[in-house]
Each structure stands twice: as C-alpha cells, then as structure tokens.
mmCIF file of N, CA and C in Angstrom:
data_model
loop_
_atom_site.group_PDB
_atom_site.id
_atom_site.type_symbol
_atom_site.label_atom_id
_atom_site.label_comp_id
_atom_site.label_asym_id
_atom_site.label_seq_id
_atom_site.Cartn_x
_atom_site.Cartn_y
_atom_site.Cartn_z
ATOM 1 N N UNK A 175 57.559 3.446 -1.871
ATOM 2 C CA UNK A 175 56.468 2.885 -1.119
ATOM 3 C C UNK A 175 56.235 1.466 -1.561
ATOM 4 N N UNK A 176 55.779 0.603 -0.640
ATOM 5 C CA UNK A 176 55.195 -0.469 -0.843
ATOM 6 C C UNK A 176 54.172 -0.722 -1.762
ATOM 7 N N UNK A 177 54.292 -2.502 -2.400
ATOM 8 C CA UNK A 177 52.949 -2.333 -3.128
ATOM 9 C C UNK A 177 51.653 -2.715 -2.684
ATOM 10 N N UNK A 178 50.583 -2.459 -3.186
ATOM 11 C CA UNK A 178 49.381 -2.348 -2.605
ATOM 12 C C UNK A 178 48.898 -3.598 -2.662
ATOM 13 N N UNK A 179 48.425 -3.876 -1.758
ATOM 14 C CA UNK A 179 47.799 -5.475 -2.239
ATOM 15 C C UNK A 179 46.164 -5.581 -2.740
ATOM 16 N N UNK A 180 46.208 -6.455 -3.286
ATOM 17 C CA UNK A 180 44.718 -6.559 -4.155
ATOM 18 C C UNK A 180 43.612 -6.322 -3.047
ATOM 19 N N UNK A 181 43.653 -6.054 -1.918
ATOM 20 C CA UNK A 181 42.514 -5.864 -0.940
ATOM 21 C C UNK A 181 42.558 -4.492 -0.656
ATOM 22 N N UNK A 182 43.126 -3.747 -1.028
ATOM 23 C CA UNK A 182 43.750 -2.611 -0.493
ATOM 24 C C UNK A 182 42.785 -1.096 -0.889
ATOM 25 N N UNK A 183 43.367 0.084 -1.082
ATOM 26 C CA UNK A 183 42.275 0.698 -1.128
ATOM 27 C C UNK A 183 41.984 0.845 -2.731
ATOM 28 N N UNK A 184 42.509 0.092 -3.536
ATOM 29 C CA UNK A 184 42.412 0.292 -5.342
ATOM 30 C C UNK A 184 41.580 -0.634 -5.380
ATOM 31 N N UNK A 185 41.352 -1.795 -4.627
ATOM 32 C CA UNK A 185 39.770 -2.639 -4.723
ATOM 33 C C UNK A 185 38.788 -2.310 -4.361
ATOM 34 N N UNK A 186 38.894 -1.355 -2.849
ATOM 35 C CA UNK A 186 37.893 -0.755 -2.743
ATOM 36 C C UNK A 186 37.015 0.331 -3.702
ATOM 37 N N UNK A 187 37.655 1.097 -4.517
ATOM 38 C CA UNK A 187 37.803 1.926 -5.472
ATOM 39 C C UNK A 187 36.843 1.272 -6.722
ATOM 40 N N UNK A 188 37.735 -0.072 -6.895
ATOM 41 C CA UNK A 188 36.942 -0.556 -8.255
ATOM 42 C C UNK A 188 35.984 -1.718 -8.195
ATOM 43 N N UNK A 189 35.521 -2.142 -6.664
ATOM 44 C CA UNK A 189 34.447 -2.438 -6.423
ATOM 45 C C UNK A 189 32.971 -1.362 -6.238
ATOM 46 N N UNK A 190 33.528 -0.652 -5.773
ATOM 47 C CA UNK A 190 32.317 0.432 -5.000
ATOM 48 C C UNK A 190 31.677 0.696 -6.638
ATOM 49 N N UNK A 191 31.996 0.757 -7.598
ATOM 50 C CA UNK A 191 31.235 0.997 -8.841
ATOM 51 C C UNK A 191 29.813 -0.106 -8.798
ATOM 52 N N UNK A 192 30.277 -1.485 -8.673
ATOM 53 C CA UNK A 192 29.853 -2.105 -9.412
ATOM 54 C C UNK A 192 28.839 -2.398 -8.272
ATOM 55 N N UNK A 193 29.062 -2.538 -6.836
ATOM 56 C CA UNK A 193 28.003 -2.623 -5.753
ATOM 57 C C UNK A 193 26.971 -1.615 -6.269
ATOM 58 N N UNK A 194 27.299 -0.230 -6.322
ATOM 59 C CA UNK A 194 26.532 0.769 -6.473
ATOM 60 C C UNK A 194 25.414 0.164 -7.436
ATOM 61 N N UNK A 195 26.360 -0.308 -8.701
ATOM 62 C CA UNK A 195 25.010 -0.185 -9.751
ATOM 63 C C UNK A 195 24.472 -1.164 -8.938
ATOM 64 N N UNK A 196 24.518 -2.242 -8.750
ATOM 65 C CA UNK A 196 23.476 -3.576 -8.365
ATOM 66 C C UNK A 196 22.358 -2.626 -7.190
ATOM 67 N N UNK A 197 22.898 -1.561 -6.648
ATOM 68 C CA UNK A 197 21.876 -2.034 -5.613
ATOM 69 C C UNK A 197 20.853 -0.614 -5.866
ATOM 70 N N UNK A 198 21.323 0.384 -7.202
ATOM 71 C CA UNK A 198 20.289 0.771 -8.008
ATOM 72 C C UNK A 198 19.614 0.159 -8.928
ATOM 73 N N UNK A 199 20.322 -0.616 -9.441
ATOM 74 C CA UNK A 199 19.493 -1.307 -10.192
ATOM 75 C C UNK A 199 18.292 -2.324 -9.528
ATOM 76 N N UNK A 200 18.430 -2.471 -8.359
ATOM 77 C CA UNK A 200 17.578 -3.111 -7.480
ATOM 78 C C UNK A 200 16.796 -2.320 -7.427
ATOM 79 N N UNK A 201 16.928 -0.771 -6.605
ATOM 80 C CA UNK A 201 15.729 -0.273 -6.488
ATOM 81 C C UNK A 201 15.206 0.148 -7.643
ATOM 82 N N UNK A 202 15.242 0.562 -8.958
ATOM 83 C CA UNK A 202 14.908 0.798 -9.894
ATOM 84 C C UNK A 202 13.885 -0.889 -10.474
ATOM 85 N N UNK A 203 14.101 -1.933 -10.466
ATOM 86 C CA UNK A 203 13.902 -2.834 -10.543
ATOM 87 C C UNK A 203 12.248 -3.396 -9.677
ATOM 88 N N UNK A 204 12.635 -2.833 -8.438
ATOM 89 C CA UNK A 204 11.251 -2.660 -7.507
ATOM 90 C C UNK A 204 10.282 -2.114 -7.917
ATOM 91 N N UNK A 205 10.331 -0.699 -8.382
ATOM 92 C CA UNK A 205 9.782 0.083 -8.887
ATOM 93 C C UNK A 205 9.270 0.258 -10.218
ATOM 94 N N UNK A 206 10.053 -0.786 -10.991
ATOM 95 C CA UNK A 206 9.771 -1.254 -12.002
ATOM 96 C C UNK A 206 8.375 -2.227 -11.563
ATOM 97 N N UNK A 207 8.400 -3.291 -11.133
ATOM 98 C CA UNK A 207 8.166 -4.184 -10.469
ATOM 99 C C UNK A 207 6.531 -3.679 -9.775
ATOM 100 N N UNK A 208 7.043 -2.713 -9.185
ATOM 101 C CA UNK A 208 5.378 -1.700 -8.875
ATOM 102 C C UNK A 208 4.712 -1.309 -9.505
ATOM 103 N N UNK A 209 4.920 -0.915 -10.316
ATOM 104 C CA UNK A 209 4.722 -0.067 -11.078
ATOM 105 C C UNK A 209 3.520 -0.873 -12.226
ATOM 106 N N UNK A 210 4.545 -2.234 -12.700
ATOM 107 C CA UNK A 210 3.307 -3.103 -13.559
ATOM 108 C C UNK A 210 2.650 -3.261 -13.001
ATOM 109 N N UNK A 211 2.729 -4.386 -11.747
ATOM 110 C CA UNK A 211 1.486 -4.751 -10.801
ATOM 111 C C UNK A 211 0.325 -3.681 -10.726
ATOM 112 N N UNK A 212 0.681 -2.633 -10.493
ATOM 113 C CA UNK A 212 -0.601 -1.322 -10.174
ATOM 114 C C UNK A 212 -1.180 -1.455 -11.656
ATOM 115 N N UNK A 213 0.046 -1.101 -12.745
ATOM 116 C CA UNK A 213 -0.923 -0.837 -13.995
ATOM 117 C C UNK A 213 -2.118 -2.029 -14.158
ATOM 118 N N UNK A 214 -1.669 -3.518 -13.703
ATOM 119 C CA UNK A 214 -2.416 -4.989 -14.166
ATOM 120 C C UNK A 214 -3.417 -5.216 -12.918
ATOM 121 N N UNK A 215 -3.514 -4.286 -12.194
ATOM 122 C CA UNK A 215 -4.365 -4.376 -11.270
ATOM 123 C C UNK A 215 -5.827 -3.479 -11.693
ATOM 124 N N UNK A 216 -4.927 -2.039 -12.267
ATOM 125 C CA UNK A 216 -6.206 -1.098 -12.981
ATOM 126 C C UNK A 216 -6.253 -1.255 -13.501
ATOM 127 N N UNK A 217 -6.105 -2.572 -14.779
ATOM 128 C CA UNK A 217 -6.216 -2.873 -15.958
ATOM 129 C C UNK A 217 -7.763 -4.123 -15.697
ATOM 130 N N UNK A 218 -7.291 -4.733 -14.701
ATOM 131 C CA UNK A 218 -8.728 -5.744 -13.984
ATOM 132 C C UNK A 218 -9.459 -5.346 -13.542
ATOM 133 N N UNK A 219 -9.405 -3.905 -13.005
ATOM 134 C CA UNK A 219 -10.297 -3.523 -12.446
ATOM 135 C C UNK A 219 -11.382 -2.821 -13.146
ATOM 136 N N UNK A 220 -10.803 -2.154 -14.369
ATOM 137 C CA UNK A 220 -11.606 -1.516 -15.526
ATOM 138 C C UNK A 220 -12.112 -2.659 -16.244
ATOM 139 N N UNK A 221 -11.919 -3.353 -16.253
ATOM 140 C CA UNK A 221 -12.348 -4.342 -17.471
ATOM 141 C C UNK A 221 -13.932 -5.245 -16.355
ATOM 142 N N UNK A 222 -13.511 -5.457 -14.801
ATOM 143 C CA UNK A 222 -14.678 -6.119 -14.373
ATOM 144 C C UNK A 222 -16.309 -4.896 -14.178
ATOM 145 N N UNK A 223 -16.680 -5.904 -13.816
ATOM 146 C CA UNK A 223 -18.409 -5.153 -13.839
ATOM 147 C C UNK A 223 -18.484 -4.286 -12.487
ATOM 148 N N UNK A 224 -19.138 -3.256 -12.769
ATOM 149 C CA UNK A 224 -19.936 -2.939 -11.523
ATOM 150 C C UNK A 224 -20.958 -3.615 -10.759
ATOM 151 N N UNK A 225 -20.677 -4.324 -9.729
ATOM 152 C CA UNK A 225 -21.477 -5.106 -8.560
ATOM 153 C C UNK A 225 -22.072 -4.256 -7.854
ATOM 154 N N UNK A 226 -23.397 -4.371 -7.037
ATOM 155 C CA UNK A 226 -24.002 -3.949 -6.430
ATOM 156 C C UNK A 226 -24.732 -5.277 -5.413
ATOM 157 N N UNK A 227 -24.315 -5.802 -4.163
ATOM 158 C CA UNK A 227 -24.662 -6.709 -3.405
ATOM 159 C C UNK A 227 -24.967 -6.751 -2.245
ATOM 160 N N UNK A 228 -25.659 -7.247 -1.607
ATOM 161 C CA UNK A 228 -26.569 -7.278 -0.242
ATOM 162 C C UNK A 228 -25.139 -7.700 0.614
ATOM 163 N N UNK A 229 -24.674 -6.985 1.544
ATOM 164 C CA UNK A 229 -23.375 -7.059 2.421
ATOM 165 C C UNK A 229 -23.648 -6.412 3.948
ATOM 166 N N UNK A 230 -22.944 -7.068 4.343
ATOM 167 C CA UNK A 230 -22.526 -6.647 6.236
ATOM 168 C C UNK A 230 -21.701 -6.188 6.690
ATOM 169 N N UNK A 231 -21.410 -5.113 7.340
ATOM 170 C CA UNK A 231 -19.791 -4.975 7.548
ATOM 171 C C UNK A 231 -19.451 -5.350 8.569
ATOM 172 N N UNK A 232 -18.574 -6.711 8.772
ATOM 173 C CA UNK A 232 -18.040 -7.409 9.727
ATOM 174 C C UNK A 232 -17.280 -6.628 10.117
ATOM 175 N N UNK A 233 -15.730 -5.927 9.806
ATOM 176 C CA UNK A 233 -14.782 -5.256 10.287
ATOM 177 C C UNK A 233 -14.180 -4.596 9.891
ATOM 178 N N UNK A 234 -13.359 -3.420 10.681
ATOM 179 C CA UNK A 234 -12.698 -2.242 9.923
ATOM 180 C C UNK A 234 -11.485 -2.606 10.507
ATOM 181 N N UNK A 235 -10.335 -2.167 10.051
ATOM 182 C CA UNK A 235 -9.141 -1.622 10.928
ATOM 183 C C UNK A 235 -8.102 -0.543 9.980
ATOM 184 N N UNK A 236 -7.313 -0.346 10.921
ATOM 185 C CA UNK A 236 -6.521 0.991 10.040
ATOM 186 C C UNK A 236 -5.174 1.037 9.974
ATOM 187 N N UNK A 237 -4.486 0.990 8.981
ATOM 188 C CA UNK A 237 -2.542 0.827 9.418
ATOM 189 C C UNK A 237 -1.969 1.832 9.492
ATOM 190 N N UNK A 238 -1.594 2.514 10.036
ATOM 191 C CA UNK A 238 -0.816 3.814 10.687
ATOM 192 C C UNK A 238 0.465 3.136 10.114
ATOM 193 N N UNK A 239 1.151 4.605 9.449
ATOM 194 C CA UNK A 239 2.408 4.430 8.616
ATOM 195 C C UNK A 239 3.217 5.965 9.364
ATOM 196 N N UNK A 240 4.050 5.350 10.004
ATOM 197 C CA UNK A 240 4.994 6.477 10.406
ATOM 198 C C UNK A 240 6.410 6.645 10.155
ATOM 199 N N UNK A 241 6.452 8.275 9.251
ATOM 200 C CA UNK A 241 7.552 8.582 8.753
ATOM 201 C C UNK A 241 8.007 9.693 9.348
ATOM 202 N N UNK A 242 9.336 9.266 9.604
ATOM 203 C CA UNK A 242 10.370 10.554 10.610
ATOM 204 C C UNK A 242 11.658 11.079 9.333
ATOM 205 N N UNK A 243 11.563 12.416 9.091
ATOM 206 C CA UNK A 243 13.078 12.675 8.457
ATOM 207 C C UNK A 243 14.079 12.926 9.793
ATOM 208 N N UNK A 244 15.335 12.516 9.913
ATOM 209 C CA UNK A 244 16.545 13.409 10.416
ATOM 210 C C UNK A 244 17.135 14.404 10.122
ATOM 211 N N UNK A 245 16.863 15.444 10.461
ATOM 212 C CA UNK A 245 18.156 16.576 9.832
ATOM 213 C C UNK A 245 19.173 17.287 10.688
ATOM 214 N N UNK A 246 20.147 16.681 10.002
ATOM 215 C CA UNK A 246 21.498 16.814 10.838
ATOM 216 C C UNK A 246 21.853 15.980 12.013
ATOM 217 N N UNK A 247 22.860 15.953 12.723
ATOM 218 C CA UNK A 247 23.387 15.068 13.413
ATOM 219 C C UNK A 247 22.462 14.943 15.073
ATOM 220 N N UNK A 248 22.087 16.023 14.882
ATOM 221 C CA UNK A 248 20.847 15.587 16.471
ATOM 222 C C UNK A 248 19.572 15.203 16.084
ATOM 223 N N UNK A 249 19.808 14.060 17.282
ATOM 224 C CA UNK A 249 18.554 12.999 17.020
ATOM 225 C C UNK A 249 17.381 13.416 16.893
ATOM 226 N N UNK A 250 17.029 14.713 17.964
ATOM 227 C CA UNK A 250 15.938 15.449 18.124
ATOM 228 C C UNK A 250 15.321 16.295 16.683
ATOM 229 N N UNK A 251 16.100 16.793 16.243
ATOM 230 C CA UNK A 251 16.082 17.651 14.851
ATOM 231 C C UNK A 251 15.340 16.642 14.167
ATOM 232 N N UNK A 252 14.480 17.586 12.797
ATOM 233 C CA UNK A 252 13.930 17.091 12.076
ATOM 234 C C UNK A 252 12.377 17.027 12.072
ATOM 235 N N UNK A 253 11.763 16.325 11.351
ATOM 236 C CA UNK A 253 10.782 16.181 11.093
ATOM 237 C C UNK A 253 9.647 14.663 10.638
ATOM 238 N N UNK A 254 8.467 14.296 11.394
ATOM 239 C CA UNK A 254 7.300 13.523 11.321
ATOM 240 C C UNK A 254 6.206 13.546 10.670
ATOM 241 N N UNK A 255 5.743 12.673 10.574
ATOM 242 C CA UNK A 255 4.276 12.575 9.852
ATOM 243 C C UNK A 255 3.762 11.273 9.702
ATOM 244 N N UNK A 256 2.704 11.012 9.942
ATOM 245 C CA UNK A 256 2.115 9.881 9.755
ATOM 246 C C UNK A 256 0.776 9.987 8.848
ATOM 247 N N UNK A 257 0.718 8.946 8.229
ATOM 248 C CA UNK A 257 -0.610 8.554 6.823
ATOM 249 C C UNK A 257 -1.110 7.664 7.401
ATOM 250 N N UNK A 258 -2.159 7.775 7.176
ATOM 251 C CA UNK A 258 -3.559 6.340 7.989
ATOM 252 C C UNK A 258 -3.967 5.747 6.351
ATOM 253 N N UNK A 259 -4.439 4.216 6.446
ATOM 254 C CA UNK A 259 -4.920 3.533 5.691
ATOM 255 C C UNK A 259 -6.351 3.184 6.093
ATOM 256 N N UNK A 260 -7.281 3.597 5.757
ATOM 257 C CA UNK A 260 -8.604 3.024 6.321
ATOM 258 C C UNK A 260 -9.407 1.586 5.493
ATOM 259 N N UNK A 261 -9.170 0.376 6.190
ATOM 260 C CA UNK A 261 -10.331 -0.991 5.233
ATOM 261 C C UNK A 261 -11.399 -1.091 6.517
ATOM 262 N N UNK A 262 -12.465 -1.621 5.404
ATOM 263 C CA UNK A 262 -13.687 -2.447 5.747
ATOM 264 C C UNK A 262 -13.809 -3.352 5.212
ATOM 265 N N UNK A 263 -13.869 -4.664 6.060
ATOM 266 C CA UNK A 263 -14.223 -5.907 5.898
ATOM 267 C C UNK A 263 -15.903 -6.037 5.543
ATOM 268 N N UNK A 264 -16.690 -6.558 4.447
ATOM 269 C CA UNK A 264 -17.856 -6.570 4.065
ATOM 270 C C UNK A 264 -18.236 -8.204 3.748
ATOM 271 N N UNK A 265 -19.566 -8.856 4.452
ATOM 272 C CA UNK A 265 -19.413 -10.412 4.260
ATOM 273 C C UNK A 265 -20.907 -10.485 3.297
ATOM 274 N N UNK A 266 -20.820 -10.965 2.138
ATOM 275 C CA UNK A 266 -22.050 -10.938 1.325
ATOM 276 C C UNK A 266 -22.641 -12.419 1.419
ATOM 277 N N UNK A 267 -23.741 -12.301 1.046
ATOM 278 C CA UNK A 267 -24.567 -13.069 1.646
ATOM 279 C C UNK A 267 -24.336 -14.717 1.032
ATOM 280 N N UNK A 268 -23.525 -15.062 0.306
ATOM 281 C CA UNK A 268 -23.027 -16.581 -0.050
ATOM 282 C C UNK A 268 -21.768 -16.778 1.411
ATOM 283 N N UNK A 269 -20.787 -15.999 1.669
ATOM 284 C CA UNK A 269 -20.134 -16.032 3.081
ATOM 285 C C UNK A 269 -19.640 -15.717 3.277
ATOM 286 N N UNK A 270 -18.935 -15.053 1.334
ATOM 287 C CA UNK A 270 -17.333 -14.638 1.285
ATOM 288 C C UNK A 270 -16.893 -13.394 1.760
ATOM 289 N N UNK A 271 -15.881 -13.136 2.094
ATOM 290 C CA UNK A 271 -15.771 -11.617 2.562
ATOM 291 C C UNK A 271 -14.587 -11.024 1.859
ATOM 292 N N UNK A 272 -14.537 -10.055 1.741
ATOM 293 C CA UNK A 272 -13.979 -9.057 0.782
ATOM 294 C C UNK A 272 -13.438 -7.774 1.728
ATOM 295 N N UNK A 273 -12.111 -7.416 1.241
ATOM 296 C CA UNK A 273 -12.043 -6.062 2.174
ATOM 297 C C UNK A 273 -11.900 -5.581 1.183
ATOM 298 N N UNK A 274 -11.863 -3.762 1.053
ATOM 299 C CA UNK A 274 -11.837 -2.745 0.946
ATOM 300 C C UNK A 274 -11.214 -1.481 1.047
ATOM 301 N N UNK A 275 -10.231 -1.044 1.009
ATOM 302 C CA UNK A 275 -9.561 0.389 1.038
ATOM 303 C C UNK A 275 -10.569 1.474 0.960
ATOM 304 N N UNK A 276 -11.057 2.143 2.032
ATOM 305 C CA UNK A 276 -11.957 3.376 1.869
ATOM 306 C C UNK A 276 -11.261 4.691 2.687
ATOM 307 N N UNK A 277 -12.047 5.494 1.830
ATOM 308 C CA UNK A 277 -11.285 6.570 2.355
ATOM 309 C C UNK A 277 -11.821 7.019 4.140
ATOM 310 N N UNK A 278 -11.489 8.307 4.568
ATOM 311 C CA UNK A 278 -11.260 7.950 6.383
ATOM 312 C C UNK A 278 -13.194 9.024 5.926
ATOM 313 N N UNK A 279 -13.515 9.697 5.912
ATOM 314 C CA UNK A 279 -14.938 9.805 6.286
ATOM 315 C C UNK A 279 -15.907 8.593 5.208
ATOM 316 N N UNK A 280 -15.793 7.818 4.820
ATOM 317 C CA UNK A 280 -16.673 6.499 4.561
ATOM 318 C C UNK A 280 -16.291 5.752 5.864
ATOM 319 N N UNK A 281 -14.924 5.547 6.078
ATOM 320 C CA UNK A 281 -15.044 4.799 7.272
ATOM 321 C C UNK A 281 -15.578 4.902 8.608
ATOM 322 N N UNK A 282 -15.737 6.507 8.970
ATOM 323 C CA UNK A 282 -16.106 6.952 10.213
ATOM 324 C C UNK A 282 -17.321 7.272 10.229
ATOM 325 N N UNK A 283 -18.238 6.636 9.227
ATOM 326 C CA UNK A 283 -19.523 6.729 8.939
ATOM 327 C C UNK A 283 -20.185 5.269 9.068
ATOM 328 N N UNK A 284 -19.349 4.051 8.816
ATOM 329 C CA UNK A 284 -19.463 2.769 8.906
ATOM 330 C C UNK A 284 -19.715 2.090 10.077
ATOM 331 N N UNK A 285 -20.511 1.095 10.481
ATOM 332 C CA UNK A 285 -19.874 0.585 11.970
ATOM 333 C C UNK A 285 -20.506 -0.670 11.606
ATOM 334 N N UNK A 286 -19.405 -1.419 12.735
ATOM 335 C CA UNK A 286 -19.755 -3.478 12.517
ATOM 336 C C UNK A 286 -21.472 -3.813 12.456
ATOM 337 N N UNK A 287 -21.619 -4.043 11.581
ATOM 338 C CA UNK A 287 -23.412 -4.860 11.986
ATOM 339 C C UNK A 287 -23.975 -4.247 11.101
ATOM 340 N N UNK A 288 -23.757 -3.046 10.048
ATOM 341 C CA UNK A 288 -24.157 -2.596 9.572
ATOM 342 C C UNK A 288 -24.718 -3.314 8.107
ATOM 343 N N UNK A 289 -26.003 -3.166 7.504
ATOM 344 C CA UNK A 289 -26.299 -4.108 6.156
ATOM 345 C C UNK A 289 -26.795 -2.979 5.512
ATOM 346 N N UNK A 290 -26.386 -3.241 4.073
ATOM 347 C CA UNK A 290 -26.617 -2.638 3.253
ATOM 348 C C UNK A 290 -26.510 -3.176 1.390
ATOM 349 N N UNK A 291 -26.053 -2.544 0.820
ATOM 350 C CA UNK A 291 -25.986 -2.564 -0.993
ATOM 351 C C UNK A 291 -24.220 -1.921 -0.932
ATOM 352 N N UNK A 292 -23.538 -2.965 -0.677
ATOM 353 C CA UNK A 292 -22.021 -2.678 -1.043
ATOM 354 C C UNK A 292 -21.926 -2.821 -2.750
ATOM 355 N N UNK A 293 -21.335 -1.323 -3.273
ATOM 356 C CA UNK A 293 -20.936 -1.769 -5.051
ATOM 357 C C UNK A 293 -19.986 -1.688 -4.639
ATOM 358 N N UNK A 294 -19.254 -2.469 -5.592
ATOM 359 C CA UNK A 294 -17.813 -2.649 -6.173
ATOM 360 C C UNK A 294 -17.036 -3.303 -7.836
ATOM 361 N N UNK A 295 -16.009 -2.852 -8.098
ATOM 362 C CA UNK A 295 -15.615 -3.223 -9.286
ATOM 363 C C UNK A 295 -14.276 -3.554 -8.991
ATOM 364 N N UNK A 296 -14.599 -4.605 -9.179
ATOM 365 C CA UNK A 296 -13.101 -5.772 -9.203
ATOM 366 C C UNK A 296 -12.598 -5.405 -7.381
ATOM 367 N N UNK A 297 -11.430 -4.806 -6.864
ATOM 368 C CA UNK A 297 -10.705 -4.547 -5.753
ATOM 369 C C UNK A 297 -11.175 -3.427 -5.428
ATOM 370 N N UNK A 298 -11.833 -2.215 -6.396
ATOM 371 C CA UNK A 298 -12.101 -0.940 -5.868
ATOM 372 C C UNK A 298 -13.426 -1.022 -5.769
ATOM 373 N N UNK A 299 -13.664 -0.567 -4.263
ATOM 374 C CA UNK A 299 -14.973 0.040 -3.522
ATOM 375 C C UNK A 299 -15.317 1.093 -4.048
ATOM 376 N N UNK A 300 -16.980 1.195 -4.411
ATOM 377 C CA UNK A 300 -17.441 1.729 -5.246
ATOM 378 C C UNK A 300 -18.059 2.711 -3.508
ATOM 379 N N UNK A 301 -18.821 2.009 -3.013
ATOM 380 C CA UNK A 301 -19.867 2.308 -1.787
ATOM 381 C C UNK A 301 -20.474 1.887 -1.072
ATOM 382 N N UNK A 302 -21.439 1.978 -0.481
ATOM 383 C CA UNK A 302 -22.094 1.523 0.492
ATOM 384 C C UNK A 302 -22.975 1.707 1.068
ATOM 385 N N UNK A 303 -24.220 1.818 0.668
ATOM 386 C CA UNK A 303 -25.779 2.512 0.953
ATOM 387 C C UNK A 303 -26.472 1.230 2.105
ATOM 388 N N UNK A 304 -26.272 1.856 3.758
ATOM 389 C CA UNK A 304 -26.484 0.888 4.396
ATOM 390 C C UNK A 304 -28.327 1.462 4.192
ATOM 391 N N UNK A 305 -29.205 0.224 4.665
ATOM 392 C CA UNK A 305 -30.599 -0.138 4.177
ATOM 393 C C UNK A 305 -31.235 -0.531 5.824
ATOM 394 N N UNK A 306 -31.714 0.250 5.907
ATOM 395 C CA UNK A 306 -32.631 0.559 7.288
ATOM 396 C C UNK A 306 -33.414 -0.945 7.695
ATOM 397 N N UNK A 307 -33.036 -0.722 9.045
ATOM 398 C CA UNK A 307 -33.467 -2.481 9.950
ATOM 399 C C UNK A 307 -34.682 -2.825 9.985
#
C-alpha cells in the first residue's frame, strides 16, 4: 500500500486529541469562570447593608428560557420545558433605578405605579411593602 500523507487519516487521529482537550478545557474554564463571579457577587452582597427605601415600581418584564431535548433521530421525539425569569424595575426617590430578580408570586402581586418601602442588600431583593395612596 501506499504511503499516507501527513493529512491523511493518522492526522486526523492525532489531532482529534488535542482539539478535544481545548474545547473542554474551555468549557471547564467557563464554569470555572462562573462559578467565581457568583461566589464575588455573594461575597458583596453579604458584606453590604440592609436598605430599606421609599421606591416606585416603574417596570417588570420576564425572560422565557426554552429548552427542547431530542431523542433519537425524529425531530418530533423528545422532550420541552421552559423556566421564566421574573425582574422589577424600582425608581427611588434621588432617580436611580435598580432592577431586581423576584420570584413569580412577588411579581404577580406587583404592578407599575405602585410606591412603597423596597429593602434590599447589595443586588438581592429583600421586598417590598407597597404603602397605601
């Protein structure tokens, strides 16, 4: 038999190693990568004060995250699900506004115009005791 040339399938062979690691080591790397950020985020967030401030809630909205598995070769097969994200936008009374990650019955209890005593510590929403007109 002929000889193989350096492109052939013995490069393919002793490349596919080294792609592999890079592009675990990428995702491992991400996740690495996540992983601090969250810890240095609950690390600021424990360390700031509990606020309690005269606020409005300008706006809500919600990000719908939709995940489909495939199983097996028909398209139809398989399985869905979708996760909702619920924020409220809150504007305190110097101008600034701040959103919020709340969970879905705080939010469906909320509505625009609403004033109240928003607490919070650092990024995490504490609550929201709206205060009669």
């Amino acid at each position: 038999m002929g000889h193989m040339s350096p492109f052939g399938f013995n490069f393919m062979f002793s490349i596919f190693p080294v792609i592999f690691f890079i592009i675990f080591a990428i995702v491992i790397g991400s996740f690495i990568v996540s992983a601090v950020k969250g810890a240095k985020q609950y690390r600021h967030n424990e360390k700031s004060p509990v606020l309690t401030v005269d606020a409005k809630v300008v706006t809500k909205r919600t990000n719908v995250r939709h995940h489909h598995h495939h199983a097996g070769n028909d398209d139809m097969a398989g399985h869905g699900f979708s996760s909702t994200d619920y924020y409220v936008t809150f504007e305190v009374e110097s101008g600034d506004r701040m959103e919020f990650e709340v969970g879905d019955r705080e939010y469906g209890m909320l509505c625009e115009g609403d004033r109240g005593k928003l607490t919070f510590q650092g990024t995490r929403y504490q609550g929201f005791e709206r205060t009669r007109s």
